[in-house]
PDB file of C-alpha atoms in Angstrom:
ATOM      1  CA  UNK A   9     -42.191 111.979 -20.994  1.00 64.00           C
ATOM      2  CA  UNK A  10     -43.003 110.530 -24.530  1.00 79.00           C
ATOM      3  CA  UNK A  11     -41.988 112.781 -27.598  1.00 87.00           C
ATOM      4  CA  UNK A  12     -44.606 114.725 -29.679  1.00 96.00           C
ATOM      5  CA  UNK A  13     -44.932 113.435 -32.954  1.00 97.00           C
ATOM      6  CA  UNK A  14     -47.086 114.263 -35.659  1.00 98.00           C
ATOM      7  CA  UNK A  15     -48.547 113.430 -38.845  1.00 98.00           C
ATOM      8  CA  UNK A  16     -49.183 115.680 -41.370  1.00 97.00           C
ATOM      9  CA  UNK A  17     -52.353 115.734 -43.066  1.00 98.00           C
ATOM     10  CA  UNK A  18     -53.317 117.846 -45.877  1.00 95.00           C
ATOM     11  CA  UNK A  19     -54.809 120.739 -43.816  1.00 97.00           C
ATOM     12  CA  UNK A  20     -52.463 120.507 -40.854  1.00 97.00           C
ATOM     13  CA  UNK A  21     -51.397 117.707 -37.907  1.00 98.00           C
ATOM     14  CA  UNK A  22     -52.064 115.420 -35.694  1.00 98.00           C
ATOM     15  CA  UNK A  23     -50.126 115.467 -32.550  1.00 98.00           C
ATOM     16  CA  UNK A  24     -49.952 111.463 -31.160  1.00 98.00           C
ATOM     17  CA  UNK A  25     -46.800 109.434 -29.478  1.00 98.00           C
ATOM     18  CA  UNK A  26     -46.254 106.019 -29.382  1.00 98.00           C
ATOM     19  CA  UNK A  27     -44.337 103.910 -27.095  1.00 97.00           C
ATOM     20  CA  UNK A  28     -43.326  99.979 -26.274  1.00 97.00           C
ATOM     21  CA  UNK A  29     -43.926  96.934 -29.125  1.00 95.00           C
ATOM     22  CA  UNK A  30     -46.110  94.215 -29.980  1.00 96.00           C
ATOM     23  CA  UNK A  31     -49.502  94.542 -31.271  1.00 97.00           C
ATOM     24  CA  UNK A  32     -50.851  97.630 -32.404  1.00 98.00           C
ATOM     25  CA  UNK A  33     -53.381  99.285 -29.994  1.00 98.00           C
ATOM     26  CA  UNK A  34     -54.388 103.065 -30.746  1.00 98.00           C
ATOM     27  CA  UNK A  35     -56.101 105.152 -28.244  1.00 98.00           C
ATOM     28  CA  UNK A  36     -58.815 107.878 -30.104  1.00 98.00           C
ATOM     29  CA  UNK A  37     -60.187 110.172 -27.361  1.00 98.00           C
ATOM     30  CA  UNK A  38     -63.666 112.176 -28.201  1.00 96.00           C
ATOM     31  CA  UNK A  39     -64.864 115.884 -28.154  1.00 92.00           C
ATOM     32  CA  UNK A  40     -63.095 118.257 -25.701  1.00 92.00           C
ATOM     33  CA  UNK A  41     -61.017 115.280 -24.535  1.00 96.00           C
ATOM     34  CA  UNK A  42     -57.221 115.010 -24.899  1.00 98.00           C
ATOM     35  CA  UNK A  43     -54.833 112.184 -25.835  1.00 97.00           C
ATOM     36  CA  UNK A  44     -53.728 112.469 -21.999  1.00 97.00           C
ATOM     37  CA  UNK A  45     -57.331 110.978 -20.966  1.00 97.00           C
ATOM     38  CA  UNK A  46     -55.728 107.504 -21.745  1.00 98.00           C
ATOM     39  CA  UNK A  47     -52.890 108.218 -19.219  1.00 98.00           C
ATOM     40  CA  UNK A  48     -53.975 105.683 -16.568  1.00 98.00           C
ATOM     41  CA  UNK A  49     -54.881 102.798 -19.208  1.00 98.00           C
ATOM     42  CA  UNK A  50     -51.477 103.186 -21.576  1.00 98.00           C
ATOM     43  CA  UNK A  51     -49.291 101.725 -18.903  1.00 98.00           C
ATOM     44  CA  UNK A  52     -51.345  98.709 -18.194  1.00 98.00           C
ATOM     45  CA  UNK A  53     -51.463  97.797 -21.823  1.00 98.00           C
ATOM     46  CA  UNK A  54     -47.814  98.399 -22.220  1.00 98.00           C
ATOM     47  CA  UNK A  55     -47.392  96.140 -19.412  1.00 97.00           C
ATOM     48  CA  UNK A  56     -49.777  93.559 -21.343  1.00 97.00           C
ATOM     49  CA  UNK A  57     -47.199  93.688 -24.344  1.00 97.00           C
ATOM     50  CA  UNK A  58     -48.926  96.366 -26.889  1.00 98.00           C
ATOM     51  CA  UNK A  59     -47.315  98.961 -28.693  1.00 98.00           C
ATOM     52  CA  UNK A  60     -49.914 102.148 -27.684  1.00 98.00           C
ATOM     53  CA  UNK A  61     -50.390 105.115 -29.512  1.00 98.00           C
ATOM     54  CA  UNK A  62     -52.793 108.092 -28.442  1.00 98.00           C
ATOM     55  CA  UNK A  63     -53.609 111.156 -30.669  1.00 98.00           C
ATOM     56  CA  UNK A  64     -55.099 114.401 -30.500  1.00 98.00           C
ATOM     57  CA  UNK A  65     -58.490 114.870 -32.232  1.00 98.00           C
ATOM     58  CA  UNK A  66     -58.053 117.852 -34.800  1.00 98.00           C
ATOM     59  CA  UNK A  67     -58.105 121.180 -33.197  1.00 97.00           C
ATOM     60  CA  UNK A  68     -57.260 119.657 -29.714  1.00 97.00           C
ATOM     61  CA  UNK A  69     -54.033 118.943 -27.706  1.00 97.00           C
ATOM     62  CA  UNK A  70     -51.319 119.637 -29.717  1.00 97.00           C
ATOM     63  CA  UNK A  71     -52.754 118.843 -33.547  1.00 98.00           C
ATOM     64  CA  UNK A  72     -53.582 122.233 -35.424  1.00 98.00           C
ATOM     65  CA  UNK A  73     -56.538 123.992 -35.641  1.00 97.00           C
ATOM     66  CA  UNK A  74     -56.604 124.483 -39.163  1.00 97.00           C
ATOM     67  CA  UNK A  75     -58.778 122.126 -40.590  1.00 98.00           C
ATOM     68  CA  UNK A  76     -62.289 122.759 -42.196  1.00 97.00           C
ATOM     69  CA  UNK A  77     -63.935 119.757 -40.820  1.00 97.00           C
ATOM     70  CA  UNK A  78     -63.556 118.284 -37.186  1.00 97.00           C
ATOM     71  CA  UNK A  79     -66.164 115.704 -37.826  1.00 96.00           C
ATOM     72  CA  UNK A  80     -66.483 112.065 -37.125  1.00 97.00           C
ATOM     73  CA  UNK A  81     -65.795 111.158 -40.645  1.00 98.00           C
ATOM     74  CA  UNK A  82     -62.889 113.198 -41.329  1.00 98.00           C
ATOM     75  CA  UNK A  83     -61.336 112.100 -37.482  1.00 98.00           C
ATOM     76  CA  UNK A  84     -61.676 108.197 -39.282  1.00 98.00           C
ATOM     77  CA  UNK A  85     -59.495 109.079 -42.174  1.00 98.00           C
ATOM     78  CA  UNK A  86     -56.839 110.966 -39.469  1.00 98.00           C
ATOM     79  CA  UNK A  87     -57.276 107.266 -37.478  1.00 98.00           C
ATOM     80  CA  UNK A  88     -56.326 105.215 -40.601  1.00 98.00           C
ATOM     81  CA  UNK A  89     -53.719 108.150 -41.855  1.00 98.00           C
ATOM     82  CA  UNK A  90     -52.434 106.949 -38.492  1.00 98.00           C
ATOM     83  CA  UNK A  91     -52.619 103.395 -38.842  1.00 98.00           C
ATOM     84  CA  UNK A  92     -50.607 103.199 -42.047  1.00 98.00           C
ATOM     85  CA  UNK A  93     -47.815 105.757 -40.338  1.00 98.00           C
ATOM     86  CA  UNK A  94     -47.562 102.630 -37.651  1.00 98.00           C
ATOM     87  CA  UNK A  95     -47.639 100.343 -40.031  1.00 96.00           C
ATOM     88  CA  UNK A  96     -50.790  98.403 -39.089  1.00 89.00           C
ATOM     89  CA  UNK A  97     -53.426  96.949 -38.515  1.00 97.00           C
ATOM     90  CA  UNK A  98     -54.129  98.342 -34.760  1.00 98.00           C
ATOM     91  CA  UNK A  99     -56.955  97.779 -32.515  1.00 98.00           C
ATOM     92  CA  UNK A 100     -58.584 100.954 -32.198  1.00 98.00           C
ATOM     93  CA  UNK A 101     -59.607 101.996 -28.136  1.00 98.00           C
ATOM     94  CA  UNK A 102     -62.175 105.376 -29.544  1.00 98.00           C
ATOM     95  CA  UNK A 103     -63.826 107.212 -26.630  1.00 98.00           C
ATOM     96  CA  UNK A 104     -67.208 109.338 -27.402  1.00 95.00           C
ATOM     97  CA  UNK A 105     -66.537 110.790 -30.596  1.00 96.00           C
ATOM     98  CA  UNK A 106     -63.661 108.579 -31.363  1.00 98.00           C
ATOM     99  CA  UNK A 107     -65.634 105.606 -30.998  1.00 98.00           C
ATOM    100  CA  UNK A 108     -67.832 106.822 -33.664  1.00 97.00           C
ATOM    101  CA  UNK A 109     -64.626 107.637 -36.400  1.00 98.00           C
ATOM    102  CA  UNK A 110     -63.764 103.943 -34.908  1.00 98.00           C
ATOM    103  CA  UNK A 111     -66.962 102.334 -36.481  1.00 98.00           C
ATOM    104  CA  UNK A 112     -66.739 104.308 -39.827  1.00 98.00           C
ATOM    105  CA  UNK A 113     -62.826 103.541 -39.764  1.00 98.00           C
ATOM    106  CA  UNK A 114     -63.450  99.647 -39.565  1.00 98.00           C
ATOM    107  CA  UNK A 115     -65.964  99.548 -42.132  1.00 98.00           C
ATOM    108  CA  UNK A 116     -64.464 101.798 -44.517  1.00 98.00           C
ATOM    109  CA  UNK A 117     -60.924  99.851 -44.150  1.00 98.00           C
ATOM    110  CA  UNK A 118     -61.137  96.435 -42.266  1.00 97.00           C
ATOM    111  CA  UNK A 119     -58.381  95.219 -43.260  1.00 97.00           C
ATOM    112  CA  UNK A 120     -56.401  97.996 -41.209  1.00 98.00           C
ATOM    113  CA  UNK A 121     -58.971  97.674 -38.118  1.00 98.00           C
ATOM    114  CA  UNK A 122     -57.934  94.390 -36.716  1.00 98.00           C
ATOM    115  CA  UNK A 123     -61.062  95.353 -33.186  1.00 98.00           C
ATOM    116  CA  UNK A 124     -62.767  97.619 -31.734  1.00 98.00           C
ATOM    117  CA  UNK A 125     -62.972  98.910 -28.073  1.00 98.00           C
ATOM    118  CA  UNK A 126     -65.737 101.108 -27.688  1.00 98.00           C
ATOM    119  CA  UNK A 127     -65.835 103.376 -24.735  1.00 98.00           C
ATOM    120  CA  UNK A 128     -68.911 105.755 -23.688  1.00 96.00           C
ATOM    121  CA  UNK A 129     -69.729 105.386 -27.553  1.00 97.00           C
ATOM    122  CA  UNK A 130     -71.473 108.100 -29.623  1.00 94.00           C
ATOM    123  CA  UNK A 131     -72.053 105.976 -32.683  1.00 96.00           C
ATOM    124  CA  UNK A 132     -75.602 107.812 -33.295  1.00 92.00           C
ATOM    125  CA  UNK A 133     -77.353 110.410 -31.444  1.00 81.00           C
ATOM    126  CA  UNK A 134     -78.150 111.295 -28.876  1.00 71.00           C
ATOM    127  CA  UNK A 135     -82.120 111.282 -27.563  1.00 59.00           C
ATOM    128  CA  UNK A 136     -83.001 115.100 -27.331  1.00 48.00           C
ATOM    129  CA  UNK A 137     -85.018 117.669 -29.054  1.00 40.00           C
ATOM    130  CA  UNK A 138     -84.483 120.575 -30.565  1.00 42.00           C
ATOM    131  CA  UNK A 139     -84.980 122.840 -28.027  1.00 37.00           C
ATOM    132  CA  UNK A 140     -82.228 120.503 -25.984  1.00 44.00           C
ATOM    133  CA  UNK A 141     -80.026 121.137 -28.823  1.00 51.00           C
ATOM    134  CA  UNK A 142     -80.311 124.699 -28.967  1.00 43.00           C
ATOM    135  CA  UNK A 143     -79.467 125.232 -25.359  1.00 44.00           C
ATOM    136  CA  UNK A 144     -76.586 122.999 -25.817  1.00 58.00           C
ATOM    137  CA  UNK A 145     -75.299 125.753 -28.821  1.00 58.00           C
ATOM    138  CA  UNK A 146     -76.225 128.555 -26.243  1.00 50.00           C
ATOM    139  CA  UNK A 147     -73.958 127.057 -23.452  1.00 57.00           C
ATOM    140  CA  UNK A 148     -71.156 126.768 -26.072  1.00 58.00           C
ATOM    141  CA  UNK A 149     -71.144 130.611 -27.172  1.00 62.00           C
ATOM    142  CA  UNK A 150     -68.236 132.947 -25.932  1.00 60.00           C
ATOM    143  CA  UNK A 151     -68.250 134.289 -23.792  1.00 64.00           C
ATOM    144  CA  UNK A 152     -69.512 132.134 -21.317  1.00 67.00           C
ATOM    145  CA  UNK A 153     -69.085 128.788 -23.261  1.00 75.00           C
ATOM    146  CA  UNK A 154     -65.659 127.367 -21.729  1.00 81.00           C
ATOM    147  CA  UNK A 155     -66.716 127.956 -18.249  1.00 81.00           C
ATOM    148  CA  UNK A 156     -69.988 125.940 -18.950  1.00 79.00           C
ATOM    149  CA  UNK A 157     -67.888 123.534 -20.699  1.00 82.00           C
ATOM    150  CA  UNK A 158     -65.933 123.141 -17.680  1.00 85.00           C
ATOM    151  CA  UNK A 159     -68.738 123.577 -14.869  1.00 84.00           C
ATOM    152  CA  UNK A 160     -70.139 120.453 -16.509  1.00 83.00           C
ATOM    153  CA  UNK A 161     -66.935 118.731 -16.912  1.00 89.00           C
ATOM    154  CA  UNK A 162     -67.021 116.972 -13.367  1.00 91.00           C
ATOM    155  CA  UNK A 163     -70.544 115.123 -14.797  1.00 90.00           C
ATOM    156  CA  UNK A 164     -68.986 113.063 -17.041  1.00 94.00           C
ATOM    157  CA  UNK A 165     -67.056 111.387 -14.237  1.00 95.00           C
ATOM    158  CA  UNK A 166     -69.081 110.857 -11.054  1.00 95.00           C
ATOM    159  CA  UNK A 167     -68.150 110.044  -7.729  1.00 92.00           C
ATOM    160  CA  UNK A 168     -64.719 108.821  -7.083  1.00 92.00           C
ATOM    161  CA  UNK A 169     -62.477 111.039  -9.341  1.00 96.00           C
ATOM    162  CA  UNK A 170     -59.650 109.430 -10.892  1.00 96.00           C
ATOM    163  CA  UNK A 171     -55.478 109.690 -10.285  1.00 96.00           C
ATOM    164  CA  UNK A 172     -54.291 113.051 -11.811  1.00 96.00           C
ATOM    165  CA  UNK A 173     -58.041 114.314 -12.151  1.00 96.00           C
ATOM    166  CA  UNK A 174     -57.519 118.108 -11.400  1.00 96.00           C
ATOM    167  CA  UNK A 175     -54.213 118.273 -13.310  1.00 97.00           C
ATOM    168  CA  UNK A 176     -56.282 116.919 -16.113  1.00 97.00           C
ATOM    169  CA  UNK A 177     -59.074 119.010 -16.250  1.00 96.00           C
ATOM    170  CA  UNK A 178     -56.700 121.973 -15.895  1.00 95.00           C
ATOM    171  CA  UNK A 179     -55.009 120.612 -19.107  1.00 96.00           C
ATOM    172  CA  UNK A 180     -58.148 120.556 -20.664  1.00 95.00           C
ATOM    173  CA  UNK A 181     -59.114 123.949 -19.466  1.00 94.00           C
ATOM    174  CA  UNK A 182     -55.893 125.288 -21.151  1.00 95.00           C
ATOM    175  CA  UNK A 183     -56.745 123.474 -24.642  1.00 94.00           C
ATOM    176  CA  UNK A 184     -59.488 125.529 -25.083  1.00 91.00           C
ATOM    177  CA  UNK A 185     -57.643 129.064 -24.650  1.00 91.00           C
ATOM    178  CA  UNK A 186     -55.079 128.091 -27.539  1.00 94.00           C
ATOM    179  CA  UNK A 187     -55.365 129.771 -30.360  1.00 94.00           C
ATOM    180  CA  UNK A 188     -57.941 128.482 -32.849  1.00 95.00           C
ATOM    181  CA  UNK A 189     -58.834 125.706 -30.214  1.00 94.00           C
ATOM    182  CA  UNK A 190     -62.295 126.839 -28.701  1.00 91.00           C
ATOM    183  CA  UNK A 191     -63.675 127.208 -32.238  1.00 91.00           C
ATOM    184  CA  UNK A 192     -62.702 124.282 -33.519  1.00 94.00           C
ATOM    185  CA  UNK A 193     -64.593 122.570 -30.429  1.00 91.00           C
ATOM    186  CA  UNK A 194     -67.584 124.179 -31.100  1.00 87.00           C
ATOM    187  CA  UNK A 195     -67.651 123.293 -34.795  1.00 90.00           C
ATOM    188  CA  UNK A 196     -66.461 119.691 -33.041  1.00 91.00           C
ATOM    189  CA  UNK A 197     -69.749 119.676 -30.840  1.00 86.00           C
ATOM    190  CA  UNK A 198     -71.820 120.382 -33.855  1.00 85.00           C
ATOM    191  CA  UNK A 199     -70.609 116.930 -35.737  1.00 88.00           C
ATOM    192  CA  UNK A 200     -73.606 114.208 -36.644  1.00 90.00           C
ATOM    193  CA  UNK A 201     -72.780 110.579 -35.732  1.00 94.00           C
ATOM    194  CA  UNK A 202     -75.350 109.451 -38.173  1.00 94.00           C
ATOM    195  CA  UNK A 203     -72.425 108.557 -40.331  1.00 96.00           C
ATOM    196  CA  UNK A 204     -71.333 106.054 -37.726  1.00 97.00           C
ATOM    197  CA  UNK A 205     -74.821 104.586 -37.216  1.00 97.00           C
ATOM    198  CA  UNK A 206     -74.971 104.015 -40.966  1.00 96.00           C
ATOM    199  CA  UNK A 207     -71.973 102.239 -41.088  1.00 97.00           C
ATOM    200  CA  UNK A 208     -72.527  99.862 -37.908  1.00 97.00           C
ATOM    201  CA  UNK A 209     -73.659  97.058 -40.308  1.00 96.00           C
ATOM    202  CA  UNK A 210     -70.660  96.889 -42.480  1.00 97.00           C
ATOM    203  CA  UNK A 211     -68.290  96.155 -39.630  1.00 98.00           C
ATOM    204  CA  UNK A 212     -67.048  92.849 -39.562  1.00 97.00           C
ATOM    205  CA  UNK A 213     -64.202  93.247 -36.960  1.00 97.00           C
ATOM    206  CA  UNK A 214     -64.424  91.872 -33.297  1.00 97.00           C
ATOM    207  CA  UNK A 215     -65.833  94.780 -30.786  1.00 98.00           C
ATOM    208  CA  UNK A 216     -66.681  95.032 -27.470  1.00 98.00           C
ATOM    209  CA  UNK A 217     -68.832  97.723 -26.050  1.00 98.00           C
ATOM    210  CA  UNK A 218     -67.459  99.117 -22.459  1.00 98.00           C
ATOM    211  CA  UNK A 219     -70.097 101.929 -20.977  1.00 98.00           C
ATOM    212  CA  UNK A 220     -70.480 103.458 -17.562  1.00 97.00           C
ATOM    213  CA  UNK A 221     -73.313 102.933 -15.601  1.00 97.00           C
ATOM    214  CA  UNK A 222     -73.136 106.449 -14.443  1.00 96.00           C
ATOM    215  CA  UNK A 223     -72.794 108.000 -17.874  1.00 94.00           C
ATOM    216  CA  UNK A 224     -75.024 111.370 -18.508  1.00 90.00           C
ATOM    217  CA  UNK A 225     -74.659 111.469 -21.710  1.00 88.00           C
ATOM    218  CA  UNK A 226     -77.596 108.543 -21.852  1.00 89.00           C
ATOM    219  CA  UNK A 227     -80.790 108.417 -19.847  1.00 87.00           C
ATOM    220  CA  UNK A 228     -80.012 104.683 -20.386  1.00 93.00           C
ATOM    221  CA  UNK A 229     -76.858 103.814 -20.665  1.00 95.00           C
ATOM    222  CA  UNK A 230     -77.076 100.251 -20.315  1.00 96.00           C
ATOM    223  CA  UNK A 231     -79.749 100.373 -22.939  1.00 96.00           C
ATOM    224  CA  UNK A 232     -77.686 102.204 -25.296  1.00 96.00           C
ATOM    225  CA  UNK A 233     -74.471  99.753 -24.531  1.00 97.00           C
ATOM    226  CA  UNK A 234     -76.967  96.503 -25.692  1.00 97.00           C
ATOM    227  CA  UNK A 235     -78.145  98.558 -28.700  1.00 97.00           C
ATOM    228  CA  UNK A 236     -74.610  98.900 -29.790  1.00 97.00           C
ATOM    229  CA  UNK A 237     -73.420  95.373 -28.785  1.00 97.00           C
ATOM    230  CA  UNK A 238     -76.609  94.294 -30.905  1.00 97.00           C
ATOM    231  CA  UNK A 239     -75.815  95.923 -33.628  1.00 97.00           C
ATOM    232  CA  UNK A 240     -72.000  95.146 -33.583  1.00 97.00           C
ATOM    233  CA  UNK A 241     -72.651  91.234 -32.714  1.00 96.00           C
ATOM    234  CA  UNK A 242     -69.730  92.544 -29.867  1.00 97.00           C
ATOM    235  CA  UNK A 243     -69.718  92.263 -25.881  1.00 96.00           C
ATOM    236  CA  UNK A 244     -70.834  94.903 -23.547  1.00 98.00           C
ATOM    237  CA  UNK A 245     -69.388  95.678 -20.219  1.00 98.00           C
ATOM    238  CA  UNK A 246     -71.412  97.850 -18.016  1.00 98.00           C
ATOM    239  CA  UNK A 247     -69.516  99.099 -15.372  1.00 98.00           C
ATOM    240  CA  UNK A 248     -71.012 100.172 -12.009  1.00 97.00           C
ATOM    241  CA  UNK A 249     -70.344 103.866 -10.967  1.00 96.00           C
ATOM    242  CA  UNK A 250     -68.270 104.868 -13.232  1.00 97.00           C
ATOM    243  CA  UNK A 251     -69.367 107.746 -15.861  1.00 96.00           C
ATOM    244  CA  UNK A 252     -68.351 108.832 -19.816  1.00 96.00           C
ATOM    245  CA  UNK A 253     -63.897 108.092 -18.917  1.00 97.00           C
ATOM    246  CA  UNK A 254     -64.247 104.106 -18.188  1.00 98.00           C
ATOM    247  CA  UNK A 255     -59.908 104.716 -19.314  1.00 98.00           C
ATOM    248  CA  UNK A 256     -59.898 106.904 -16.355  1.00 98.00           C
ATOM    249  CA  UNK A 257     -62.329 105.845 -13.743  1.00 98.00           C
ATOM    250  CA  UNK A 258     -62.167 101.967 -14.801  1.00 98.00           C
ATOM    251  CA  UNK A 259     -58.500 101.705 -16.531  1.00 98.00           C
ATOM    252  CA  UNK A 260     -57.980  98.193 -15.028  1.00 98.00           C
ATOM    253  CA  UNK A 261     -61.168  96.800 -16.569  1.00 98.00           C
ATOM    254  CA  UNK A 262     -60.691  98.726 -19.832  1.00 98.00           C
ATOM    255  CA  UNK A 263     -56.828  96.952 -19.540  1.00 98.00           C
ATOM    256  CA  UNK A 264     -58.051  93.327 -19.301  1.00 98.00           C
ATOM    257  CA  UNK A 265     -61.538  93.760 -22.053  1.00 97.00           C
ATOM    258  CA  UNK A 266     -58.539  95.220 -24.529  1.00 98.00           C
ATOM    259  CA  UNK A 267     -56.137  92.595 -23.963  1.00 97.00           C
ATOM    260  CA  UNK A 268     -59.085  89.436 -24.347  1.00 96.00           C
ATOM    261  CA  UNK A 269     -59.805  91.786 -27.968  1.00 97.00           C
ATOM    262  CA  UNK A 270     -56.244  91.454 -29.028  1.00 96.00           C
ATOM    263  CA  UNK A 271     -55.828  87.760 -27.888  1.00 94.00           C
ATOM    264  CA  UNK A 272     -59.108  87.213 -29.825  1.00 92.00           C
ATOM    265  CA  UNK A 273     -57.823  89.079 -33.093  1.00 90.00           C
ATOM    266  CA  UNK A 274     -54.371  87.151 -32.712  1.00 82.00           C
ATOM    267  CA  UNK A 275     -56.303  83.937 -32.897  1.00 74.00           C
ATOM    268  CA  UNK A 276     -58.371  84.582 -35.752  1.00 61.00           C
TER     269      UNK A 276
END
């Protein structure tokens, strides 16, 4: 098992590890997700020659709940804390949330964010009203909240579950009963990705756009992949049956779309 390591920010840490050499690739997983979500896609791109790195988002996994904002704005400036630990530039794999603190990341810094890899992205709200919104916030209260979080958890990856899936989900089930942890998810859930979406146009790195067909979060989700890959000038993958995880569900395609982004960085 890879050592805990962690960086220390100026309200607490962020847990990550890193492991194997070459390029820089760093795995940013979104809200209520773990570092551990990348588990089936780190070994393929350690057997592609990267050196990976995955953190925990603040206030999940094993970084500190002690921070007063759990944004996507203050998860970039964790992501490029991160980067200059490693000694960058990295490619930067974000998931939901973390594809969102991707976007701001590369256009705040782009000299540190070599590509993107977008997975399931949240780069600017969803479609919803307020009184979806407001139920949302309902299902989220104590005492009921985590086992709504969890009842829907098996949504966001349809049909075939992945290697590992129920260990997983029980590791995600025990993140939210450490201390400090289920409140800093709710303040997590109520970030704005409008940031992001603001942002889109001053990225000038290579990106590619990787959604699941099957994704819930979107009534469209191929839709919502060619919005982003518009806006981005990047590819989008759509892959069939697979939901909001394509690093768990889809590792080997993630693998292979990562590896043509650092080939295509390497060359420029």
């Amino acid at each position: 098992m890879t050592a805990t390591q962690y960086l220390r920010r100026p309200e607490g840490r962020i847990a990550y590890d890193v492991q194997g050499s070459g390029p820089l690739v760093i795995c940013v997983p979104g809200m209520a997700e773990l570092r551990q979500a990348y588990r089936l896609l780190v070994p393929r791109l350690l057997a592609a020659g990267f050196r990976v790195a995955t953190m925990d988002i603040r206030g999940h996994g094993d970084s500190d709940a002690t921070f007063t904002a759990y944004d996507d704005v203050a998860l970039a400036g964790d992501l490029l804390a991160l980067i200059d630990e490693l000694d960058g530039p990295a490619v930067v794999v974000g998931n939901s949330m973390g594809a969102a603190a991707g976007v701001i990341a590369a256009a705040e810094a782009p000299a540190k964010v070599s590509g993107l890899a977008l997975l399931g992205p949240f780069v600017r709200g969803p479609a919803g009203g307020a009184m979806q919104k407001l139920l949302i916030r309902a299902l989220f209260l104590r005492p009921w909240g985590p086992a709504a979080l969890l009842g829907y958890y098996p949504k966001w990856l349809p049909g075939t579950k992945p290697e590992g899936y129920e260990e997983h989900k029980r590791r995600v089930r025990d993140n939210l009963r450490r201390p400090g942890h289920w409140r800093a998810f709710v303040r997590t859930s109520r970030t704005s990705h409008e940031p992001a979406r603001r942002r889109l146009a001053d990225v000038t790195a290579p990106a590619v756009v990787v959604m699941g067909a099957a994704d819930v979060d979107w009534a469209d989700p191929g839709a919502e992949a060619e919005w982003i890959g518009g806006q981005l000038r990047a590819e989008v993958v759509m892959v069939p049956e697979v939901g909001h995880f394509p690093q768990a569900q889809a590792p080997d395609v993630v693998a292979a779309v990562v590896t043509r982004l650092v080939e295509q960085v390497g060359k420029a």
